[in-house]
Coordinates of C-alpha atoms in Angstrom, one line a residue:
R10 CA 114.0 129.3 119.3
R11 CA 114.1 130.1 115.6
L12 CA 115.4 126.7 114.7
A13 CA 112.8 125.0 117.0
L14 CA 110.1 127.0 115.2
A15 CA 111.4 126.1 111.8
A16 CA 111.6 122.4 112.8
A17 CA 108.0 122.5 114.1
V18 CA 106.8 124.0 110.9
T19 CA 108.7 121.4 108.8
A20 CA 107.3 118.6 110.9
L21 CA 103.8 120.0 110.7
F22 CA 103.8 120.3 106.9
W23 CA 105.2 116.7 106.7
A24 CA 102.5 115.4 109.1
L25 CA 99.8 117.0 106.9
G26 CA 100.9 114.9 103.9
P27 CA 101.0 111.1 103.3
H28 CA 103.8 110.5 105.9
W29 CA 106.3 109.2 103.4
L30 CA 109.8 109.5 104.7
R31 CA 111.2 110.9 101.4
Y32 CA 109.0 113.9 101.8
L33 CA 110.7 114.6 105.1
L34 CA 114.2 114.7 103.5
P35 CA 114.3 118.4 102.6
G36 CA 113.5 119.3 106.2
L37 CA 116.0 116.9 107.9
P38 CA 118.8 119.4 108.1
V39 CA 116.5 121.8 110.0
L40 CA 115.4 119.1 112.4
A41 CA 119.0 117.9 112.9
L42 CA 120.2 121.5 113.7
A43 CA 117.2 122.0 116.1
L44 CA 118.1 118.8 118.0
A45 CA 121.8 119.7 118.0
T46 CA 121.0 123.0 119.7
G47 CA 119.3 121.1 122.5
A48 CA 115.9 122.6 121.7
P49 CA 114.0 119.6 123.1
E50 CA 115.9 120.1 126.4
G51 CA 114.7 123.7 126.7
P52 CA 112.0 125.0 129.0
G53 CA 109.6 122.5 130.6
L54 CA 106.8 123.7 128.3
A55 CA 108.8 122.8 125.2
R56 CA 109.6 119.3 126.5
A57 CA 106.0 118.8 127.5
A58 CA 104.8 119.9 124.0
L59 CA 107.2 117.5 122.3
L60 CA 106.2 114.6 124.5
T61 CA 102.5 115.3 123.9
C62 CA 103.1 115.3 120.1
L63 CA 104.9 112.0 120.4
L64 CA 102.2 110.4 122.5
A65 CA 99.4 111.7 120.3
G66 CA 101.1 110.2 117.2
L67 CA 101.6 106.8 118.6
P68 CA 98.2 105.3 117.6
A69 CA 98.4 106.7 114.1
N70 CA 102.0 105.4 113.7
L71 CA 101.9 102.1 115.6
G72 CA 98.3 101.1 114.7
P73 CA 99.0 100.4 111.0
L74 CA 102.3 98.7 111.9
L75 CA 100.7 96.3 114.3
T76 CA 97.8 95.6 111.8
Q77 CA 100.3 94.8 109.1
S78 CA 102.3 92.6 111.4
V79 CA 99.3 90.6 112.4
D80 CA 98.3 90.2 108.7
T81 CA 101.8 89.0 107.6
L82 CA 102.6 86.8 110.6
P83 CA 101.0 83.6 109.2
A84 CA 103.1 83.9 106.0
A85 CA 106.2 84.8 108.0
T86 CA 105.8 81.7 110.2
G87 CA 105.0 79.3 107.4
H88 CA 101.3 78.9 108.2
E89 CA 100.3 80.6 104.9
D90 CA 101.9 79.7 101.6
R91 CA 103.5 82.4 99.5
Q92 CA 101.0 82.3 96.6
T93 CA 98.0 82.7 98.9
F94 CA 99.7 85.6 100.6
L95 CA 100.4 87.3 97.3
A96 CA 96.9 86.7 96.0
R97 CA 95.5 88.6 99.1
H98 CA 97.9 91.5 98.8
Y99 CA 98.6 91.8 95.1
P100 CA 95.9 90.6 92.7
P101 CA 98.2 90.5 89.6
A102 CA 100.3 87.8 91.3
A103 CA 98.0 85.0 89.9
S104 CA 98.7 86.2 86.3
I105 CA 102.4 86.6 87.0
A106 CA 102.5 83.0 88.4
W107 CA 100.8 81.8 85.1
A108 CA 103.4 83.7 83.1
N109 CA 106.2 82.0 85.0
R110 CA 104.7 78.6 84.2
H111 CA 103.7 79.1 80.6
L112 CA 105.7 81.7 78.8
P113 CA 108.7 80.5 76.8
A114 CA 112.0 80.5 78.7
D115 CA 113.4 83.1 76.3
A116 CA 110.4 85.4 76.5
V117 CA 111.1 89.1 77.1
V118 CA 108.2 90.8 78.8
A119 CA 107.1 94.4 78.8
L120 CA 105.0 95.4 81.8
M121 CA 102.4 97.9 80.9
F122 CA 100.7 99.7 83.9
D123 CA 102.1 96.9 86.1
W124 CA 105.1 96.8 88.4
S125 CA 105.5 93.0 89.0
T126 CA 109.2 93.0 88.1
Y127 CA 110.3 91.2 91.2
L128 CA 107.7 88.4 90.8
L129 CA 108.3 87.7 87.1
H130 CA 110.9 85.2 86.2
R131 CA 111.6 86.5 82.8
P132 CA 113.7 89.5 81.5
V133 CA 111.7 92.7 81.8
L134 CA 111.9 95.5 79.2
L135 CA 109.5 98.1 80.7
A136 CA 107.7 98.4 84.0
S137 CA 105.8 101.0 86.0
V138 CA 106.4 103.0 89.2
E139 CA 104.1 105.5 90.9
D140 CA 101.3 106.7 88.6
H141 CA 102.7 104.5 85.9
I142 CA 105.0 107.3 84.7
P143 CA 107.4 105.2 82.6
T144 CA 104.5 103.4 80.8
R145 CA 102.6 106.7 80.2
V146 CA 105.7 108.6 78.9
F147 CA 106.6 105.7 76.6
L148 CA 103.1 105.6 75.1
L149 CA 102.9 109.4 74.9
T150 CA 106.2 109.7 73.1
R151 CA 106.0 106.7 70.8
G152 CA 102.3 107.0 69.9
D153 CA 101.1 104.4 67.4
Q154 CA 104.6 103.0 67.1
A155 CA 104.8 102.0 70.8
L156 CA 104.3 98.3 70.4
V157 CA 106.4 98.2 67.2
D158 CA 109.2 99.8 69.1
L159 CA 108.9 97.4 72.0
Q160 CA 109.0 94.5 69.7
A161 CA 112.1 95.9 67.9
A162 CA 113.7 96.2 71.3
G163 CA 113.2 92.5 71.9
A164 CA 109.9 92.3 73.7
T165 CA 107.8 89.2 72.9
H166 CA 105.0 89.5 75.4
L167 CA 103.1 92.1 77.3
I168 CA 101.6 92.0 80.8
V169 CA 98.9 94.7 81.1
T170 CA 97.1 95.6 84.3
R171 CA 94.0 97.7 84.0
A172 CA 94.8 101.3 85.0
R173 CA 92.2 103.9 86.2
F174 CA 93.0 107.5 87.0
I175 CA 90.3 109.0 89.2
E176 CA 89.8 112.7 88.7
K177 CA 89.5 113.6 92.4
L178 CA 93.0 112.2 93.0
Y179 CA 94.5 114.7 90.6
P180 CA 92.8 118.0 91.5
F181 CA 95.9 119.9 90.1
L182 CA 95.1 118.7 86.6
S183 CA 92.4 120.1 84.4
E184 CA 89.9 117.7 82.7
E185 CA 91.8 118.1 79.4
E186 CA 95.2 117.4 81.0
L187 CA 93.9 114.3 82.8
A188 CA 92.4 113.0 79.6
E189 CA 95.6 113.6 77.6
T190 CA 98.4 112.6 80.0
M191 CA 96.7 110.0 82.2
N192 CA 93.8 108.3 80.5
G193 CA 95.0 109.0 77.0
P194 CA 97.9 106.4 77.2
V195 CA 95.5 103.8 78.6
A196 CA 93.1 104.2 75.6
L197 CA 96.0 104.2 73.1
L198 CA 97.4 101.0 74.5
D199 CA 93.9 99.3 74.3
E200 CA 93.6 100.4 70.7
L201 CA 97.0 99.1 69.7
L202 CA 96.5 95.7 71.5
L203 CA 93.5 95.0 69.2
T204 CA 95.6 94.9 66.1
Q205 CA 99.1 94.1 67.2
A206 CA 98.8 91.5 70.0
T207 CA 97.0 88.3 70.9
L208 CA 95.4 87.8 74.3
I209 CA 96.7 84.5 75.7
H210 CA 95.6 84.8 79.4
Q211 CA 93.5 87.0 81.6
D212 CA 92.8 86.9 85.4
G213 CA 90.9 89.8 86.9
A214 CA 92.4 93.1 85.8
T215 CA 95.6 91.6 84.4
R216 CA 96.0 90.4 80.8
I217 CA 98.9 88.7 79.1
Y218 CA 99.5 89.2 75.4
R219 CA 101.8 87.8 72.7
L220 CA 103.1 90.5 70.4
D221 CA 102.2 89.9 66.8
G222 CA 103.6 93.1 65.2
P223 CA 101.6 95.7 63.2

């Protein structure tokens, strides 16, 4: 019963979050032990409660999956071309396609506030993940020397996608912390681009620059 209760609490806290599987990893041992003890095969009430939870979660879990399947089916069956599909799902794709066609074959690209590594057919020196942590940390630690250091490392071009950090999405940060650690790097990059790079292409929120040096 204790394991079943611990497993239920673990599942509840995970369900209250964004439902990403990696957030469930710390609780998997508890869930595995609860299943190994046969908790779901206990009294009829326990089985009924588990079945009720499973049925109640079906719309929330299967609905998005079915919606996504319907949306991607034309591309998967060849009725929608790849570039049209990417343009619908990932706006920077148009700029990345332009870069693949027009940048020199030996260009080395740093992705700033962008994570198009897979789509770009050029060597990549820097790219983003969630909340653009690599880009922000690089700018925060290198400061005014950021683009100089990128060029010294071999970068010839930048692909920059507009980043916006909305205060309500980061309630755990004060206004000062949000300005310094999230919006500060964006403002710093925009300032450096004015003097150390040349804009060669723009499409929507994505810009491509050639690095000119300080």
